[in-house]
Amino acid sequence: MFSLDHNRISHVLRSRILGTGRALPARVVTNDDLAKRMDTSDDWIRERTGIEERRWVTGESCADLATAAARDALAAAGLQPSDIDAIVLATSTPDHFAPGVGVFVQRALEIPGIPALDIRTQCSGFVYALSVADAWIQVGLYRRILVIGAEVQSTGMDVSSRGRNTAVIFADGAGAVVLGVSDDPARGILGFDLHSDGTGAEKLWLDSPVRYHESMPIDRFDPAVNCLQMDGRDVFRNAVVRMPESVMAVLAKIGQPLEALDLLVPHQANLRISEMVQKTLKLRDAQVVNNIQRYGNTTAGTIPIALDEAVREGRVQAGDLVVLTAFGSGFLWGSCALRW
Ligand SMILES: CC(C)(COP(=O)(O)OP(=O)(O)OC[C@H]1O[C@@H](n2cnc3c(N)ncnc32)[C@H](O)[C@@H]1OP(=O)(O)O)[C@@H](O)C(=O)NCCC(=O)NCCS
């Protein structure tokens, strides 16, 4: 399989994250809140997923969260919307079937004419989005790109007992980074490892989404078709193998041993998955970022939200080797290695 080796190409520009940001809805939904709506319990959810609470919107759109996260990342980078040349936005829950969410962010930020590309690779969305933005910067097409992962899952979920295996996991939130040309060739994005396996497509899928389904005539609403369906065990089994494999693959591509890794930011699918990935890779707690306890699984949002928290908590220092890794619906998975 062909794969670009960033280290062998001397004429391309290296991209670097200039600022990170996030936006979470204010409304906190605890496990006990869910237990009032469906046959579940705080104990079951904590034990199987690690989740204690999550955020659900109260009217905000995916574009609203994405725009707020983008503004936060711009502020962190010390930049204005007018400094941005392009938007690459990952989501599996666009507000409309067409157009995508990117153009609404472009409109809200009032940056006329810049390209806005939506990426539809679910939980791996942010890693894929970053790979596109990195390539655009490397070839000199754009110099500063907003890369966003944003999701509003709550308005499309079956929140009755029927949908309990997904409704307790998925949630709303957005994270963003500003990707720009690195002024230090030693720092920035070093490489990617990306994969798909469509034989697993129906293991975690939404056949025909219906948003705000509570207003739909009940005889026309079929949660098996209109809400996310998941074979949790199969997803779990694949995730705990693919994520460590991909971390090792991206480290091999950039010529670094596992021992050189400072921080792993895994997609927040389920705390048990992250714990198994950590165990397989023999990493210490301090080397792995986990915040699913507070936010649930925000699909394309988890990695940029977790990265932003890690950066603001001082867990990432200049020169650190960081790997972002994801696995999810598709199946799609992959990793990004970067020198902070
Ligand atoms: C979803 C997951 C937590 C379920 O755990 P599990 O141990 O595999 O549980 P099962 O699906 O086999 O279900 C076990 C029982 O719990 C029940 N159950 C499912 N969801 C429940 C809930 N929210 N509350 C209480 N009971 C629940 C099931 O109905 C089943 O009951 P039964 O034995 O009477 O049939 C687990 O499979 C998982 O974490 N998978 C990965 C999911 C994930 O990360 N998805 C995102 C990927 S990006």
Coordinates of C-alpha atoms and ligand atoms in Angstrom, one line a residue:
M1 CA 0.0 0.0 0.0
F2 CA 1.4 3.4 -1.0
S3 CA 2.0 5.8 1.9
L4 CA 3.5 9.3 1.9
D5 CA 6.7 9.5 3.9
H6 CA 6.8 13.1 5.2
N7 CA 10.5 12.8 6.1
R8 CA 11.6 12.0 2.6
I9 CA 10.0 14.9 1.0
S10 CA 12.1 18.0 1.4
H11 CA 10.1 20.5 -0.7
V12 CA 6.8 20.3 1.1
L13 CA 5.7 22.5 4.0
R14 CA 5.1 21.0 7.5
S15 CA 1.8 21.8 9.2
R16 CA 1.5 22.5 12.9
I17 CA -1.4 23.0 15.3
L18 CA -1.4 26.7 16.2
G19 CA -4.3 26.6 18.6
T20 CA -7.0 24.3 20.0
G21 CA -10.6 25.0 21.2
R22 CA -13.8 23.3 22.2
A23 CA -17.5 23.9 22.8
L24 CA -19.8 21.7 24.9
P25 CA -23.5 22.3 25.5
A26 CA -24.2 23.7 29.0
R27 CA -26.9 21.0 29.7
V28 CA -25.4 18.1 31.8
V29 CA -27.2 14.8 31.5
T30 CA -26.3 12.3 34.2
N31 CA -26.7 8.6 34.2
D32 CA -29.5 8.9 36.7
D33 CA -31.3 11.3 34.3
L34 CA -31.1 8.6 31.7
A35 CA -32.4 6.0 34.1
K36 CA -35.6 8.0 34.4
R37 CA -36.2 7.7 30.7
M38 CA -35.1 4.1 30.0
D39 CA -34.3 0.8 31.7
T40 CA -30.7 1.4 32.7
S41 CA -28.7 2.4 35.8
D42 CA -25.8 4.5 36.8
D43 CA -23.9 1.4 37.9
W44 CA -24.4 -0.4 34.5
I45 CA -23.3 2.6 32.5
R46 CA -20.3 3.4 34.7
E47 CA -19.2 -0.3 34.7
R48 CA -19.5 -0.9 31.0
T49 CA -18.5 2.5 29.5
G50 CA -16.9 4.6 32.2
I51 CA -19.3 7.4 31.4
E52 CA -20.7 9.4 34.4
E53 CA -22.4 12.3 32.6
R54 CA -22.6 13.8 29.1
R55 CA -23.7 17.0 27.4
W56 CA -26.9 17.3 25.3
V57 CA -27.9 20.4 23.4
T58 CA -30.9 22.5 24.2
G59 CA -31.5 23.9 20.7
E60 CA -28.0 24.5 19.5
S61 CA -27.1 23.1 16.1
C62 CA -24.0 21.2 15.1
A63 CA -23.0 24.3 13.2
D64 CA -23.4 26.4 16.4
L65 CA -21.1 24.1 18.4
A66 CA -18.6 23.9 15.5
T67 CA -18.5 27.7 15.2
A68 CA -18.0 28.2 19.0
A69 CA -15.2 25.6 19.0
A70 CA -13.6 27.3 16.0
R71 CA -13.7 30.7 17.7
D72 CA -12.1 29.2 20.8
A73 CA -9.3 27.7 18.7
L74 CA -8.8 31.0 16.8
A75 CA -8.5 32.9 20.2
A76 CA -5.9 30.3 21.4
A77 CA -3.9 30.8 18.2
G78 CA -4.2 34.6 18.5
L79 CA -5.8 34.7 15.1
Q80 CA -9.0 36.3 13.5
P81 CA -11.5 34.5 11.3
S82 CA -10.1 36.6 8.4
D83 CA -6.7 34.8 8.8
I84 CA -8.3 31.5 7.8
D85 CA -8.0 30.2 4.2
A86 CA -10.1 27.0 4.5
I87 CA -12.4 24.9 6.7
V88 CA -12.3 21.1 6.9
L89 CA -15.1 19.8 9.2
A90 CA -15.8 16.3 10.3
T91 CA -19.3 15.3 11.5
S92 CA -21.6 12.3 11.2
T93 CA -24.6 14.4 12.3
P94 CA -25.0 17.4 9.9
D95 CA -27.9 19.7 10.7
H96 CA -29.2 19.1 7.1
F97 CA -28.8 16.4 4.6
A98 CA -27.5 19.1 2.2
P99 CA -25.5 21.3 2.4
G100 CA -23.0 20.2 5.0
V101 CA -22.0 22.0 8.2
G102 CA -18.8 23.6 6.9
V103 CA -20.6 26.3 5.0
F104 CA -22.6 27.3 8.0
V105 CA -19.4 27.8 10.0
Q106 CA -17.9 29.8 7.1
R107 CA -21.1 31.9 7.0
A108 CA -21.1 32.5 10.8
L109 CA -17.5 33.4 10.9
E110 CA -18.0 35.8 8.0
I111 CA -15.1 34.6 5.9
P112 CA -16.3 35.1 2.4
G113 CA -15.3 32.7 -0.4
I114 CA -13.1 30.2 1.4
P115 CA -13.5 26.5 0.7
A116 CA -15.5 24.4 3.3
L117 CA -15.2 20.7 3.1
D118 CA -17.3 18.2 5.2
I119 CA -15.8 14.9 6.0
R120 CA -18.1 11.9 6.7
T121 CA -15.9 9.3 8.5
Q122 CA -17.7 9.3 11.9
C123 CA -15.5 8.6 14.9
S124 CA -12.4 8.7 12.7
G125 CA -13.6 12.0 11.2
F126 CA -11.1 14.3 13.0
V127 CA -8.1 12.2 12.1
Y128 CA -9.2 12.1 8.4
A129 CA -10.0 15.8 8.4
L130 CA -6.5 16.6 9.8
S131 CA -5.0 14.4 7.1
V132 CA -6.7 16.4 4.3
A133 CA -5.8 19.8 5.9
D134 CA -2.2 18.6 6.4
A135 CA -2.0 17.7 2.7
W136 CA -3.4 21.0 1.6
I137 CA -0.8 22.8 3.7
Q138 CA 2.1 20.6 2.6
V139 CA 1.5 21.3 -1.1
G140 CA 1.1 25.1 -0.4
L141 CA -2.6 25.2 -1.4
Y142 CA -3.7 26.9 1.9
R143 CA -1.7 28.3 4.9
R144 CA -4.2 28.4 7.8
I145 CA -7.1 25.9 8.0
L146 CA -9.7 25.4 10.7
V147 CA -10.1 21.7 11.3
I148 CA -13.2 20.9 13.3
G149 CA -14.9 17.8 14.7
A150 CA -18.5 18.5 15.7
E151 CA -21.5 16.3 16.6
V152 CA -25.1 16.6 17.8
Q153 CA -26.1 13.0 18.5
S154 CA -28.8 13.5 21.1
T155 CA -31.5 14.8 18.9
G156 CA -31.4 11.7 16.6
M157 CA -31.2 9.0 19.3
D158 CA -33.9 6.5 20.5
V159 CA -34.0 7.5 24.2
S160 CA -36.4 4.8 25.1
S161 CA -35.2 1.4 26.5
R162 CA -35.1 0.1 23.0
G163 CA -32.1 2.4 22.2
R164 CA -30.3 2.1 25.5
N165 CA -27.2 0.5 24.2
T166 CA -26.4 3.6 22.1
A167 CA -28.3 6.4 23.9
V168 CA -26.1 6.0 27.1
I169 CA -22.9 6.3 25.0
F170 CA -23.3 9.0 22.4
A171 CA -23.4 12.7 23.1
D172 CA -22.9 16.3 21.8
G173 CA -19.9 18.5 21.5
A174 CA -17.3 20.0 19.2
G175 CA -13.5 20.6 19.2
A176 CA -11.3 22.5 16.7
V177 CA -7.8 23.3 15.9
V178 CA -6.1 25.9 13.7
L179 CA -3.6 24.1 11.4
G180 CA -0.9 26.4 9.9
V181 CA 2.5 26.3 8.3
S182 CA 5.1 25.3 10.9
D183 CA 7.9 27.8 11.4
D184 CA 10.0 25.1 13.0
P185 CA 10.6 22.1 10.7
A186 CA 11.1 19.8 13.7
R187 CA 7.6 20.6 15.0
G188 CA 4.2 19.7 13.5
I189 CA 2.4 16.8 11.9
L190 CA 4.8 13.9 11.1
G191 CA 2.5 11.3 9.5
F192 CA -0.7 9.4 9.3
D193 CA -2.0 5.8 9.2
L194 CA -5.5 5.5 7.7
H195 CA -7.8 2.5 7.0
S196 CA -11.3 1.3 6.3
D197 CA -13.1 -2.1 6.2
G198 CA -16.6 -1.8 4.8
T199 CA -17.4 -5.4 5.7
G200 CA -18.2 -3.9 9.2
A201 CA -20.5 -1.2 7.9
E202 CA -23.7 -2.5 9.4
K203 CA -22.0 -3.1 12.8
L204 CA -22.4 0.6 13.7
W205 CA -24.7 2.4 11.3
L206 CA -27.6 4.7 10.8
D207 CA -29.6 3.5 7.8
S208 CA -31.9 6.5 7.4
P209 CA -31.5 9.3 9.9
V210 CA -34.5 11.1 11.4
R211 CA -33.7 14.1 13.4
Y212 CA -36.0 15.4 16.1
H213 CA -38.0 12.1 15.7
E214 CA -40.1 12.8 18.8
S215 CA -42.3 14.9 16.5
M216 CA -42.6 12.2 13.8
P217 CA -45.9 10.2 13.5
I218 CA -45.1 7.1 15.6
D219 CA -46.4 4.7 12.9
R220 CA -43.8 6.0 10.5
F221 CA -40.9 5.9 13.0
D222 CA -38.8 2.8 13.0
P223 CA -35.8 3.0 15.4
A224 CA -34.1 0.1 13.7
V225 CA -33.9 2.2 10.5
N226 CA -34.0 5.7 11.8
C227 CA -31.6 5.5 14.8
L228 CA -28.0 4.4 15.2
Q229 CA -27.7 0.7 15.5
M230 CA -24.6 -0.9 17.1
D231 CA -23.3 -4.4 17.6
G232 CA -21.4 -3.3 20.7
R233 CA -19.4 -6.5 21.2
D234 CA -18.1 -6.5 17.6
V235 CA -17.2 -2.8 17.7
F236 CA -15.4 -3.4 21.0
R237 CA -13.5 -6.4 19.7
N238 CA -12.3 -4.6 16.6
A239 CA -11.5 -1.3 18.3
V240 CA -9.1 -2.8 20.9
V241 CA -7.1 -4.5 18.1
R242 CA -7.2 -1.8 15.4
M243 CA -6.3 1.2 17.6
P244 CA -3.0 -0.2 19.1
E245 CA -2.1 -1.6 15.6
S246 CA -2.6 1.8 14.1
V247 CA -0.6 3.5 16.8
M248 CA 2.3 1.2 16.2
A249 CA 2.0 1.6 12.4
V250 CA 2.1 5.4 12.5
L251 CA 5.1 5.3 14.9
A252 CA 6.9 2.9 12.5
K253 CA 6.1 5.3 9.6
I254 CA 7.8 8.2 11.3
G255 CA 10.7 6.0 12.5
Q256 CA 10.0 6.3 16.2
P257 CA 9.8 3.6 18.9
L258 CA 6.8 3.2 21.2
E259 CA 9.1 4.4 24.1
A260 CA 9.3 7.8 22.4
L261 CA 5.6 8.4 22.7
D262 CA 4.7 11.1 25.3
L263 CA 0.9 11.3 25.0
L264 CA -1.8 9.3 23.4
V265 CA -5.1 10.9 22.6
P266 CA -7.5 8.1 21.8
H267 CA -11.0 8.5 20.4
Q268 CA -13.3 8.5 23.5
A269 CA -15.4 5.5 22.4
N270 CA -15.7 3.8 25.8
L271 CA -13.3 4.0 28.8
R272 CA -12.9 0.2 28.7
I273 CA -11.7 0.4 25.1
S274 CA -9.1 3.1 26.0
E275 CA -8.0 1.1 29.1
M276 CA -7.4 -2.0 26.9
V277 CA -5.5 0.0 24.3
Q278 CA -3.4 1.5 27.1
K279 CA -2.7 -2.0 28.5
T280 CA -1.8 -3.4 25.1
L281 CA 0.6 -0.6 24.5
K282 CA 1.9 -0.8 28.1
L283 CA 1.4 3.0 28.6
R284 CA 1.2 4.7 32.0
D285 CA -2.0 6.6 33.0
A286 CA -0.2 9.9 32.5
Q287 CA 0.4 9.0 28.9
V288 CA -3.3 8.6 27.9
V289 CA -6.0 11.2 27.8
N290 CA -9.4 10.2 29.0
N291 CA -12.4 12.5 29.5
I292 CA -15.3 10.3 28.4
Q293 CA -16.4 10.2 32.0
R294 CA -17.6 13.8 31.6
Y295 CA -18.6 14.0 28.0
G296 CA -19.6 10.6 26.7
N297 CA -18.7 9.7 23.1
T298 CA -19.0 12.8 20.9
T299 CA -17.9 10.9 17.8
A300 CA -15.9 13.3 15.6
G301 CA -15.7 15.7 18.5
T302 CA -13.9 13.5 21.0
I303 CA -10.3 13.8 19.8
P304 CA -10.1 17.6 19.4
I305 CA -12.0 18.1 22.7
A306 CA -9.6 15.8 24.5
L307 CA -6.6 17.4 22.9
D308 CA -7.8 20.9 23.8
E309 CA -8.3 19.8 27.5
A310 CA -4.9 18.2 27.5
V311 CA -3.2 21.3 26.1
R312 CA -5.0 23.7 28.5
E313 CA -4.1 21.4 31.5
G314 CA -0.5 21.6 30.5
R315 CA -0.2 17.9 29.7
V316 CA 1.4 18.7 26.3
Q317 CA 4.7 20.4 26.2
A318 CA 6.7 21.8 23.2
G319 CA 8.6 18.9 21.6
D320 CA 6.4 16.2 22.9
L321 CA 5.5 13.3 20.6
V322 CA 1.7 13.0 20.5
V323 CA -0.4 10.4 18.7
L324 CA -4.1 10.8 18.0
T325 CA -5.9 7.5 17.3
A326 CA -9.5 6.6 16.4
F327 CA -11.7 3.7 15.5
G328 CA -15.4 3.7 14.6
S329 CA -18.3 3.3 12.3
G330 CA -17.3 2.2 8.8
F331 CA -15.3 0.5 10.0
L332 CA -12.8 3.3 9.7
W333 CA -9.7 3.9 11.8
G334 CA -6.4 5.6 11.8
S335 CA -3.8 7.6 13.7
C336 CA -1.9 10.9 13.4
A337 CA 1.6 11.4 14.9
L338 CA 2.8 14.9 15.6
R339 CA 5.6 16.7 17.4
W340 CA 4.0 19.4 19.6
Ligands
LIG1 C1 -22.3 -1.2 24.4 C2 -21.6 -2.1 25.4 C3 -21.2 -1.2 26.6 C4 -22.5 -3.2 25.9 O1 -21.8 -4.0 26.8 P1 -21.9 -5.6 26.6 O2 -21.3 -6.2 27.8 O3 -21.4 -6.0 25.3 O4 -23.4 -5.8 26.7 P2 -24.4 -6.6 25.7 O5 -24.7 -5.7 24.5 O6 -24.0 -8.0 25.4 O7 -25.7 -6.6 26.6 C5 -25.7 -7.2 27.9 C6 -27.0 -6.9 28.5 O8 -27.1 -5.6 28.9 C7 -28.3 -5.0 28.3 N1 -28.1 -3.6 28.1 C8 -27.7 -2.9 27.0 N2 -27.6 -1.6 27.2 C9 -28.0 -1.4 28.4 C10 -28.1 -0.2 29.2 N3 -27.8 1.0 28.8 N4 -28.5 -0.4 30.5 C11 -28.7 -1.6 31.0 N5 -28.6 -2.7 30.3 C12 -28.3 -2.6 29.0 C13 -28.6 -5.8 27.1 O9 -29.9 -5.7 26.7 C14 -28.2 -7.2 27.5 O10 -29.2 -7.7 28.3 P3 -29.6 -9.3 28.1 O11 -28.4 -10.0 28.6 O12 -30.8 -9.4 29.0 O13 -29.9 -9.5 26.7 C15 -20.3 -2.7 24.9 O14 -20.5 -3.7 24.0 C16 -19.4 -1.7 24.3 O15 -18.9 -0.8 25.0 N6 -19.1 -1.8 23.0 C17 -18.3 -0.8 22.3 C18 -19.2 0.4 22.0 C19 -18.5 1.6 21.5 O16 -17.5 1.9 22.0 N7 -19.1 2.2 20.6 C20 -18.6 3.4 20.0 C21 -17.6 3.0 19.0 S1 -17.0 4.4 18.2

